[in-house]
mmCIF file of C-alpha atoms in Angstrom:
data_model
loop_
_atom_site.group_PDB
_atom_site.id
_atom_site.type_symbol
_atom_site.label_atom_id
_atom_site.label_comp_id
_atom_site.label_asym_id
_atom_site.label_seq_id
_atom_site.Cartn_x
_atom_site.Cartn_y
_atom_site.Cartn_z
ATOM 1 C CA MET A 1311 -15.191 5.254 2.799
ATOM 2 C CA GLN A 1312 -11.956 4.015 1.190
ATOM 3 C CA GLN A 1313 -12.390 3.105 -2.538
ATOM 4 C CA ARG A 1314 -11.508 -0.430 -3.215
ATOM 5 C CA GLU A 1315 -8.610 -1.073 -5.547
ATOM 6 C CA ILE A 1316 -9.152 -2.638 -8.873
ATOM 7 C CA VAL A 1317 -7.629 -5.798 -9.695
ATOM 8 C CA VAL A 1318 -7.405 -7.398 -13.249
ATOM 9 C CA SER A 1319 -6.121 -10.978 -14.451
ATOM 10 C CA GLY A 1320 -6.860 -13.480 -17.083
ATOM 11 C CA ILE A 1321 -5.780 -17.062 -18.241
ATOM 12 C CA ARG A 1322 -5.355 -18.176 -21.729
ATOM 13 C CA SER A 1323 -7.964 -20.688 -23.088
ATOM 14 C CA THR A 1324 -5.494 -23.019 -24.511
ATOM 15 C CA GLY A 1325 -5.787 -26.659 -22.977
ATOM 16 C CA PHE A 1326 -6.718 -27.347 -19.435
ATOM 17 C CA LEU A 1327 -5.900 -25.097 -16.366
ATOM 18 C CA HIS A 1328 -3.422 -26.710 -14.125
ATOM 19 C CA LEU A 1329 -1.963 -26.217 -10.688
ATOM 20 C CA GLY A 1330 0.395 -23.431 -11.853
ATOM 21 C CA ASN A 1331 -2.703 -21.511 -12.973
ATOM 22 C CA TYR A 1332 -4.409 -22.207 -9.680
ATOM 23 C CA PHE A 1333 -1.551 -21.260 -7.185
ATOM 24 C CA GLY A 1334 -0.217 -18.534 -9.288
ATOM 25 C CA ALA A 1335 -3.422 -16.872 -9.975
ATOM 26 C CA ILE A 1336 -6.588 -18.448 -9.105
ATOM 27 C CA ARG A 1337 -6.186 -18.990 -5.334
ATOM 28 C CA GLN A 1338 -5.503 -15.215 -5.161
ATOM 29 C CA TYR A 1339 -8.648 -14.348 -7.098
ATOM 30 C CA LEU A 1340 -10.692 -16.128 -4.624
ATOM 31 C CA HIS A 1341 -9.507 -14.053 -1.756
ATOM 32 C CA MET A 1342 -9.289 -10.626 -3.740
ATOM 33 C CA GLN A 1343 -12.947 -10.994 -4.985
ATOM 34 C CA HIS A 1344 -14.219 -10.195 -1.644
ATOM 35 C CA THR A 1345 -11.887 -7.191 -1.090
ATOM 36 C CA HIS A 1346 -11.137 -5.528 -4.361
ATOM 37 C CA VAL A 1347 -13.060 -4.615 -7.477
ATOM 38 C CA CYS A 1348 -12.246 -7.507 -9.620
ATOM 39 C CA TYR A 1349 -12.184 -8.255 -13.330
ATOM 40 C CA PHE A 1350 -11.136 -11.700 -14.202
ATOM 41 C CA PHE A 1351 -11.281 -12.932 -17.950
ATOM 42 C CA VAL A 1352 -10.796 -15.834 -20.354
ATOM 43 C CA ALA A 1353 -8.027 -14.786 -22.524
ATOM 44 C CA ASP A 1354 -9.284 -15.958 -25.788
ATOM 45 C CA TYR A 1355 -7.432 -13.466 -27.980
ATOM 46 C CA HIS A 1356 -4.166 -14.231 -26.365
ATOM 47 C CA SER A 1357 -4.674 -18.014 -27.257
ATOM 48 C CA LEU A 1358 -4.704 -17.219 -30.991
ATOM 49 C CA THR A 1359 -0.877 -16.343 -30.853
ATOM 50 C CA THR A 1360 -0.435 -20.204 -30.882
ATOM 51 C CA HIS A 1361 -2.692 -20.859 -34.004
ATOM 52 C CA GLN A 1362 -5.680 -22.108 -31.819
ATOM 53 C CA ASP A 1363 -7.836 -24.820 -33.484
ATOM 54 C CA PRO A 1364 -11.065 -22.862 -34.368
ATOM 55 C CA THR A 1365 -13.168 -25.976 -33.731
ATOM 56 C CA GLN A 1366 -11.710 -26.072 -30.200
ATOM 57 C CA LEU A 1367 -11.913 -22.507 -29.183
ATOM 58 C CA ARG A 1368 -15.574 -22.277 -28.063
ATOM 59 C CA ALA A 1369 -15.120 -25.572 -25.821
ATOM 60 C CA ASN A 1370 -11.881 -24.250 -24.543
ATOM 61 C CA VAL A 1371 -13.403 -20.834 -23.474
ATOM 62 C CA TYR A 1372 -16.391 -22.383 -21.792
ATOM 63 C CA ARG A 1373 -14.148 -24.837 -19.983
ATOM 64 C CA VAL A 1374 -11.905 -22.168 -18.433
ATOM 65 C CA LEU A 1375 -15.005 -20.298 -17.450
ATOM 66 C CA ALA A 1376 -16.433 -23.445 -15.790
ATOM 67 C CA GLU A 1377 -13.006 -24.067 -13.968
ATOM 68 C CA TYR A 1378 -13.004 -20.642 -12.736
ATOM 69 C CA LEU A 1379 -16.451 -21.134 -11.157
ATOM 70 C CA ALA A 1380 -15.574 -24.665 -9.984
ATOM 71 C CA CYS A 1381 -12.564 -23.194 -8.131
ATOM 72 C CA GLY A 1382 -14.984 -20.759 -6.231
ATOM 73 C CA LEU A 1383 -15.115 -17.599 -8.282
ATOM 74 C CA ASN A 1384 -18.598 -15.860 -7.698
ATOM 75 C CA PRO A 1385 -19.769 -13.865 -10.564
ATOM 76 C CA ASP A 1386 -21.765 -11.894 -7.986
ATOM 77 C CA GLU A 1387 -18.559 -10.849 -6.294
ATOM 78 C CA ALA A 1388 -16.071 -10.482 -9.345
ATOM 79 C CA THR A 1389 -16.863 -9.665 -13.031
ATOM 80 C CA LEU A 1390 -16.065 -12.736 -15.131
ATOM 81 C CA TYR A 1391 -15.973 -12.059 -18.890
ATOM 82 C CA VAL A 1392 -14.501 -13.447 -22.078
ATOM 83 C CA GLN A 1393 -11.674 -11.115 -23.474
ATOM 84 C CA SER A 1394 -13.117 -10.944 -27.175
ATOM 85 C CA ASP A 1395 -16.541 -9.718 -25.591
ATOM 86 C CA LEU A 1396 -14.718 -6.536 -24.926
ATOM 87 C CA PRO A 1397 -13.983 -4.682 -28.132
ATOM 88 C CA GLU A 1398 -12.597 -1.688 -26.063
ATOM 89 C CA THR A 1399 -9.604 -3.767 -25.201
ATOM 90 C CA ALA A 1400 -8.792 -4.494 -28.977
ATOM 91 C CA GLU A 1401 -8.923 -0.650 -29.574
ATOM 92 C CA LEU A 1402 -6.719 0.288 -26.474
ATOM 93 C CA TYR A 1403 -4.302 -2.298 -27.852
ATOM 94 C CA LEU A 1404 -4.144 -0.461 -31.010
ATOM 95 C CA LEU A 1405 -3.541 2.815 -29.392
ATOM 96 C CA LEU A 1406 -0.939 1.382 -26.933
ATOM 97 C CA ASN A 1407 0.977 -0.290 -29.957
ATOM 98 C CA MET A 1408 1.808 3.348 -31.138
ATOM 99 C CA LEU A 1409 3.529 3.977 -27.911
ATOM 100 C CA ALA A 1410 5.465 0.469 -27.924
ATOM 101 C CA TYR A 1411 8.892 -0.007 -29.542
ATOM 102 C CA LYS A 1412 9.948 -3.178 -31.562
ATOM 103 C CA GLY A 1413 13.330 -3.343 -29.630
ATOM 104 C CA GLU A 1414 11.776 -3.477 -26.139
ATOM 105 C CA LEU A 1415 9.339 -6.018 -27.168
ATOM 106 C CA GLU A 1416 11.933 -8.286 -28.645
ATOM 107 C CA LYS A 1417 13.900 -8.193 -25.363
ATOM 108 C CA VAL A 1418 10.872 -9.499 -23.337
ATOM 109 C CA PRO A 1419 12.048 -12.846 -21.933
ATOM 110 C CA THR A 1420 8.972 -14.826 -22.697
ATOM 111 C CA PHE A 1421 9.103 -13.807 -26.466
ATOM 112 C CA LYS A 1422 12.688 -14.700 -26.514
ATOM 113 C CA GLU A 1423 11.932 -18.018 -25.001
ATOM 114 C CA LYS A 1424 9.014 -18.629 -27.410
ATOM 115 C CA ILE A 1425 11.014 -18.063 -30.595
ATOM 116 C CA ARG A 1426 14.147 -19.954 -29.713
ATOM 117 C CA GLY A 1427 15.204 -22.070 -32.497
ATOM 118 C CA LYS A 1428 12.366 -20.713 -34.802
ATOM 119 C CA HIS A 1429 13.202 -18.547 -37.874
ATOM 120 C CA GLU A 1430 9.749 -18.526 -39.606
ATOM 121 C CA GLY A 1431 6.158 -18.457 -38.340
ATOM 122 C CA ILE A 1432 6.658 -15.881 -35.593
ATOM 123 C CA ASN A 1433 3.477 -13.706 -35.862
ATOM 124 C CA ALA A 1434 3.255 -10.056 -34.942
ATOM 125 C CA GLY A 1435 0.646 -11.076 -32.198
ATOM 126 C CA LEU A 1436 3.429 -13.041 -30.378
ATOM 127 C CA LEU A 1437 5.647 -10.041 -30.389
ATOM 128 C CA THR A 1438 3.132 -7.727 -29.264
ATOM 129 C CA TYR A 1439 1.531 -10.042 -26.746
ATOM 130 C CA PRO A 1440 2.723 -7.806 -23.766
ATOM 131 C CA VAL A 1441 0.995 -4.816 -25.326
ATOM 132 C CA LEU A 1442 -2.463 -6.901 -25.475
ATOM 133 C CA MET A 1443 -1.811 -7.860 -21.840
ATOM 134 C CA ALA A 1444 -1.251 -4.021 -21.006
ATOM 135 C CA ALA A 1445 -4.577 -3.278 -22.636
ATOM 136 C CA ASP A 1446 -6.441 -5.891 -20.711
ATOM 137 C CA ILE A 1447 -5.057 -4.311 -17.560
ATOM 138 C CA LEU A 1448 -5.188 -0.645 -18.341
ATOM 139 C CA ILE A 1449 -8.780 -0.798 -19.776
ATOM 140 C CA HIS A 1450 -9.960 -0.937 -16.217
ATOM 141 C CA ARG A 1451 -7.220 1.188 -14.797
ATOM 142 C CA ALA A 1452 -6.194 -1.682 -12.454
ATOM 143 C CA THR A 1453 -3.536 -1.275 -9.700
ATOM 144 C CA LYS A 1454 -2.914 -4.870 -8.969
ATOM 145 C CA VAL A 1455 -2.460 -7.907 -11.110
ATOM 146 C CA PRO A 1456 -2.325 -11.356 -9.356
ATOM 147 C CA VAL A 1457 -0.064 -13.465 -11.729
ATOM 148 C CA GLY A 1458 2.901 -15.997 -11.417
ATOM 149 C CA LYS A 1459 6.482 -14.967 -11.585
ATOM 150 C CA ASP A 1460 6.875 -15.758 -15.337
ATOM 151 C CA GLN A 1461 4.431 -12.687 -16.038
ATOM 152 C CA GLU A 1462 6.252 -10.229 -14.151
ATOM 153 C CA PRO A 1463 8.268 -8.783 -17.502
ATOM 154 C CA HIS A 1464 4.715 -8.279 -18.927
ATOM 155 C CA LEU A 1465 3.736 -6.182 -15.899
ATOM 156 C CA GLU A 1466 6.895 -4.048 -16.455
ATOM 157 C CA MET A 1467 5.683 -3.429 -20.012
ATOM 158 C CA ALA A 1468 2.269 -2.388 -18.814
ATOM 159 C CA ARG A 1469 3.753 0.142 -16.360
ATOM 160 C CA ASN A 1470 5.982 1.299 -19.048
ATOM 161 C CA LEU A 1471 3.249 1.878 -21.470
ATOM 162 C CA ALA A 1472 1.057 3.561 -18.674
ATOM 163 C CA SER A 1473 3.979 5.973 -17.776
ATOM 164 C CA ARG A 1474 4.546 6.771 -21.411
ATOM 165 C CA PHE A 1475 0.945 7.617 -22.063
ATOM 166 C CA ASN A 1476 0.611 9.715 -19.065
ATOM 167 C CA GLN A 1477 3.744 11.668 -19.785
ATOM 168 C CA LYS A 1478 2.814 12.295 -23.324
ATOM 169 C CA PHE A 1479 -1.105 13.026 -22.997
ATOM 170 C CA GLY A 1480 -1.705 13.583 -19.242
ATOM 171 C CA PHE A 1481 -2.447 11.202 -16.392
ATOM 172 C CA LEU A 1482 -5.036 8.552 -17.052
ATOM 173 C CA PHE A 1483 -3.364 5.048 -16.071
ATOM 174 C CA PRO A 1484 -2.013 4.140 -12.682
ATOM 175 C CA GLU A 1485 1.021 1.922 -13.034
ATOM 176 C CA PRO A 1486 -0.042 -1.678 -12.198
ATOM 177 C CA VAL A 1487 1.982 -4.035 -10.191
ATOM 178 C CA ALA A 1488 2.249 -7.828 -10.077
ATOM 179 C CA PHE A 1489 0.701 -8.858 -6.712
ATOM 180 C CA SER A 1490 0.965 -11.868 -4.597
ATOM 181 C CA GLU A 1491 -0.571 -12.100 -1.043
ATOM 182 C CA SER A 1492 2.551 -13.782 0.307
ATOM 183 C CA GLY A 1493 4.720 -10.978 -1.158
ATOM 184 C CA GLU A 1494 6.723 -13.465 -3.606
ATOM 185 C CA LEU A 1495 5.510 -14.371 -7.018
ATOM 186 C CA LEU A 1496 4.991 -18.039 -7.360
ATOM 187 C CA LYS A 1497 6.252 -20.401 -10.126
ATOM 188 C CA VAL A 1498 4.917 -23.882 -9.519
ATOM 189 C CA PRO A 1499 7.684 -26.310 -10.626
ATOM 190 C CA SER A 1500 7.093 -29.209 -13.302
ATOM 191 C CA LEU A 1501 7.170 -32.753 -12.135
ATOM 192 C CA ASP A 1502 10.189 -33.358 -14.449
ATOM 193 C CA GLY A 1503 12.334 -30.780 -12.823
ATOM 194 C CA LYS A 1504 12.502 -28.562 -15.929
ATOM 195 C CA GLY A 1505 10.984 -25.406 -15.403
ATOM 196 C CA LYS A 1506 7.402 -24.693 -14.609
ATOM 197 C CA MET A 1507 4.071 -26.499 -14.918
ATOM 198 C CA SER A 1508 3.018 -25.556 -18.428
ATOM 199 C CA LYS A 1509 -0.077 -26.227 -20.832
ATOM 200 C CA SER A 1510 2.317 -26.673 -23.769
ATOM 201 C CA GLU A 1511 5.293 -28.640 -22.394
ATOM 202 C CA ASN A 1512 5.290 -32.319 -20.978
ATOM 203 C CA GLU A 1513 1.746 -33.054 -20.231
ATOM 204 C CA MET A 1514 2.870 -35.847 -17.790
ATOM 205 C CA ALA A 1515 4.982 -33.290 -15.706
ATOM 206 C CA THR A 1516 1.807 -31.052 -15.150
ATOM 207 C CA ILE A 1517 -1.130 -31.569 -12.875
ATOM 208 C CA TYR A 1518 -4.318 -30.345 -14.715
ATOM 209 C CA LEU A 1519 -7.460 -29.471 -12.755
ATOM 210 C CA ALA A 1520 -9.304 -31.949 -14.759
ATOM 211 C CA ASP A 1521 -7.111 -34.965 -14.247
ATOM 212 C CA SER A 1522 -8.397 -38.205 -12.730
ATOM 213 C CA ASP A 1523 -7.291 -39.522 -9.415
ATOM 214 C CA ASP A 1524 -5.357 -42.328 -11.003
ATOM 215 C CA LEU A 1525 -3.648 -39.950 -13.411
ATOM 216 C CA ILE A 1526 -2.529 -37.748 -10.653
ATOM 217 C CA ARG A 1527 -1.000 -40.698 -8.810
ATOM 218 C CA LYS A 1528 0.694 -41.944 -12.123
ATOM 219 C CA LYS A 1529 2.131 -38.531 -12.611
ATOM 220 C CA ILE A 1530 3.451 -37.999 -9.119
ATOM 221 C CA ALA A 1531 4.923 -41.589 -9.109
ATOM 222 C CA ARG A 1532 6.929 -40.601 -12.247
ATOM 223 C CA ALA A 1533 8.273 -37.303 -10.695
ATOM 224 C CA LYS A 1534 12.133 -37.255 -10.850
ATOM 225 C CA THR A 1535 13.956 -37.881 -7.431
ATOM 226 C CA ASP A 1536 17.520 -38.554 -6.427
ATOM 227 C CA ALA A 1537 19.366 -41.185 -4.555
ATOM 228 C CA GLY A 1538 18.365 -39.480 -1.213
ATOM 229 C CA PRO A 1539 20.477 -37.438 1.314
ATOM 230 C CA GLN A 1540 23.736 -38.894 2.171
ATOM 231 C CA ALA A 1541 24.271 -36.956 5.396
ATOM 232 C CA PRO A 1542 22.130 -35.301 8.036
ATOM 233 C CA ASN A 1543 20.841 -31.895 7.052
ATOM 234 C CA SER A 1544 22.059 -32.116 3.372
ATOM 235 C CA PRO A 1545 20.920 -29.429 0.875
ATOM 236 C CA LYS A 1546 17.998 -30.690 -1.363
ATOM 237 C CA SER A 1547 18.628 -31.250 -5.042
ATOM 238 C CA PRO A 1548 16.376 -29.072 -7.374
ATOM 239 C CA GLU A 1549 14.324 -32.215 -8.020
ATOM 240 C CA ILE A 1550 13.551 -32.780 -4.291
ATOM 241 C CA GLU A 1551 13.060 -28.959 -3.611
ATOM 242 C CA ASN A 1552 10.359 -29.176 -6.402
ATOM 243 C CA LEU A 1553 8.600 -31.935 -4.627
ATOM 244 C CA PHE A 1554 8.774 -30.050 -1.173
ATOM 245 C CA LEU A 1555 7.388 -26.901 -2.897
ATOM 246 C CA LEU A 1556 4.413 -28.890 -4.217
ATOM 247 C CA LEU A 1557 3.978 -30.551 -0.873
ATOM 248 C CA LYS A 1558 3.901 -27.034 0.755
ATOM 249 C CA LEU A 1559 1.225 -25.952 -1.552
ATOM 250 C CA VAL A 1560 -1.133 -28.599 -1.115
ATOM 251 C CA SER A 1561 -0.453 -30.441 2.200
ATOM 252 C CA ALA A 1562 -0.894 -29.383 5.944
ATOM 253 C CA PRO A 1563 1.968 -27.788 7.762
ATOM 254 C CA GLU A 1564 2.552 -30.911 10.055
ATOM 255 C CA THR A 1565 2.779 -32.979 6.924
ATOM 256 C CA VAL A 1566 5.455 -30.867 5.476
ATOM 257 C CA ALA A 1567 7.256 -30.716 8.810
ATOM 258 C CA TYR A 1568 7.114 -34.615 9.104
ATOM 259 C CA PHE A 1569 8.916 -35.058 5.667
ATOM 260 C CA GLU A 1570 11.276 -32.215 6.422
ATOM 261 C CA GLN A 1571 12.466 -33.849 9.526
ATOM 262 C CA ALA A 1572 12.715 -37.329 7.760
ATOM 263 C CA TYR A 1573 14.765 -35.761 4.960
ATOM 264 C CA ASP A 1574 17.226 -33.938 7.483
ATOM 265 C CA ASN A 1575 17.350 -37.345 9.277
ATOM 266 C CA CYS A 1576 18.138 -39.238 6.265
ATOM 267 C CA THR A 1577 15.192 -41.528 6.923
ATOM 268 C CA ILE A 1578 12.992 -40.139 4.195
ATOM 269 C CA ARG A 1579 11.361 -42.496 1.815
ATOM 270 C CA TYR A 1580 10.474 -40.860 -1.416
ATOM 271 C CA GLY A 1581 7.685 -43.415 -2.252
ATOM 272 C CA GLU A 1582 5.990 -42.368 1.011
ATOM 273 C CA LEU A 1583 6.389 -38.669 0.341
ATOM 274 C CA LYS A 1584 4.981 -39.317 -3.338
ATOM 275 C CA GLN A 1585 1.920 -41.113 -1.911
ATOM 276 C CA GLN A 1586 1.096 -38.313 0.470
ATOM 277 C CA LEU A 1587 1.617 -35.729 -2.135
ATOM 278 C CA ALA A 1588 -0.660 -37.526 -4.584
ATOM 279 C CA ASP A 1589 -3.298 -38.070 -1.824
ATOM 280 C CA ASP A 1590 -3.396 -34.293 -0.991
ATOM 281 C CA MET A 1591 -3.398 -33.181 -4.637
ATOM 282 C CA ILE A 1592 -6.494 -35.386 -5.368
ATOM 283 C CA ASN A 1593 -8.136 -34.003 -2.342
ATOM 284 C CA LEU A 1594 -7.708 -30.461 -4.011
ATOM 285 C CA VAL A 1595 -8.352 -31.360 -7.488
ATOM 286 C CA ARG A 1596 -11.245 -33.938 -7.309
ATOM 287 C CA PRO A 1597 -13.964 -31.440 -6.128
ATOM 288 C CA ILE A 1598 -12.877 -28.919 -8.798
ATOM 289 C CA ARG A 1599 -12.866 -31.454 -11.508
ATOM 290 C CA GLU A 1600 -16.325 -32.784 -10.639
ATOM 291 C CA ARG A 1601 -17.832 -29.317 -10.280
ATOM 292 C CA ALA A 1602 -16.386 -28.166 -13.605
ATOM 293 C CA ALA A 1603 -17.585 -31.191 -15.500
ATOM 294 C CA GLU A 1604 -21.145 -30.480 -14.147
ATOM 295 C CA LEU A 1605 -20.903 -26.786 -14.968
ATOM 296 C CA GLN A 1606 -19.879 -27.656 -18.600
ATOM 297 C CA LYS A 1607 -23.050 -29.496 -19.122
ATOM 298 C CA ASP A 1608 -24.966 -26.255 -18.441
ATOM 299 C CA ILE A 1609 -23.861 -23.954 -21.408
ATOM 300 C CA GLU A 1610 -26.770 -21.809 -21.002
ATOM 301 C CA THR A 1611 -25.876 -20.847 -17.594
ATOM 302 C CA LEU A 1612 -22.324 -20.367 -18.653
ATOM 303 C CA LYS A 1613 -23.392 -18.093 -21.500
ATOM 304 C CA LYS A 1614 -25.565 -16.006 -19.184
ATOM 305 C CA ILE A 1615 -22.667 -15.402 -16.779
ATOM 306 C CA ARG A 1616 -20.381 -14.626 -19.681
ATOM 307 C CA LYS A 1617 -22.828 -12.053 -21.170
ATOM 308 C CA THR A 1618 -23.466 -10.546 -17.745
ATOM 309 C CA GLY A 1619 -19.706 -10.106 -17.055
ATOM 310 C CA ALA A 1620 -19.308 -8.529 -20.412
ATOM 311 C CA GLU A 1621 -21.941 -5.880 -19.754
ATOM 312 C CA LYS A 1622 -20.272 -5.011 -16.533
ATOM 313 C CA ALA A 1623 -16.900 -4.903 -17.862
ATOM 314 C CA CYS A 1624 -17.989 -2.774 -20.908
ATOM 315 C CA ALA A 1625 -19.143 -0.145 -18.461
ATOM 316 C CA SER A 1626 -15.672 0.229 -17.079
ATOM 317 C CA ALA A 1627 -13.861 -0.218 -20.443
ATOM 318 C CA GLN A 1628 -16.104 2.330 -22.347
ATOM 319 C CA GLN A 1629 -15.138 5.103 -19.886
ATOM 320 C CA THR A 1630 -11.380 4.478 -20.127
ATOM 321 C CA LEU A 1631 -11.380 4.128 -23.834
ATOM 322 C CA GLN A 1632 -13.394 7.381 -24.322
ATOM 323 C CA LEU A 1633 -10.839 9.356 -22.096
ATOM 324 C CA ALA A 1634 -7.928 7.797 -23.968
ATOM 325 C CA ARG A 1635 -9.300 8.743 -27.239
ATOM 326 C CA SER A 1636 -10.091 12.332 -26.176
ATOM 327 C CA MET A 1637 -6.721 12.746 -24.579
ATOM 328 C CA MET A 1638 -5.172 11.425 -27.727
ATOM 329 C CA GLY A 1639 -6.916 14.016 -29.778
ATOM 330 C CA ILE A 1640 -9.325 11.559 -31.501
ATOM 331 C CA ARG A 1641 -12.331 13.711 -30.760
ATOM 332 C CA TYR A 1642 -13.716 15.107 -34.211
ATOM 333 C CA ASP A 1643 -17.275 15.828 -33.100
ATOM 334 C CA GLU A 1644 -16.516 18.479 -30.361
#
């Protein structure tokens, strides 16, 4: 019998989950939980790099866990846990930091983007964020990591650290790869045409899994468009490409084909497109929002799922950490 591959991924507990999280990662979690050994966590340590409000952290962690479940993750199929409930990750993070170099960390695109225009208040956790992410993955010796396109540089760092450890101390870690079922890592565009949907950027340009029907319609109505095609089969502007990408994510193929043909024929009405896009987004988001709201009322069940998941994750993590410590010479009682 072929052994199932190990998959690891997590989402930070900052703010509300959005369509970028759903299509970039969670939708793949839903399929992979049935075919792989899966560890999906709530990344509360990662959220601390942006000075998380301590009074909000608990609520944020349980909200993300509730939204995981509301999207369809099954704790009987996949191991669901909170990052800080796994102390082995923090120790492996420490060990991997000894193999990481300041220069390579400073070149990570996401770090450069985060510090752009800043000269103070740049904490070490932000710099070594990719090392902690590598520890999250390598602690379970995962081979696949379902993430969005923006996380690809972090996966490269995880591979580098795995290779560096293996060369120096002997083989322990497979080199993990960013994975997408479609074969192409996804970046869900912002409604304002400026980059990707994000928890920290323009909230009116991001569709959250907790948004009301009316708010979704309002956000879609405000999405940036252009004057429309001036000739048949014209290329689309970036703003219109964004709307069509979102349409492809949430709408039926025949709906997409209808609007593609209307665009090519110069008969498209952006108001109609936006109305259809809003309807289909609401159909996706509403049941998740309502289920998550119900789950958040049952904190005791969420606690039980969290603790059970931590116990399962610890069994894997302890084995890996024990091997890593021994291979590095940290074995003084032998």
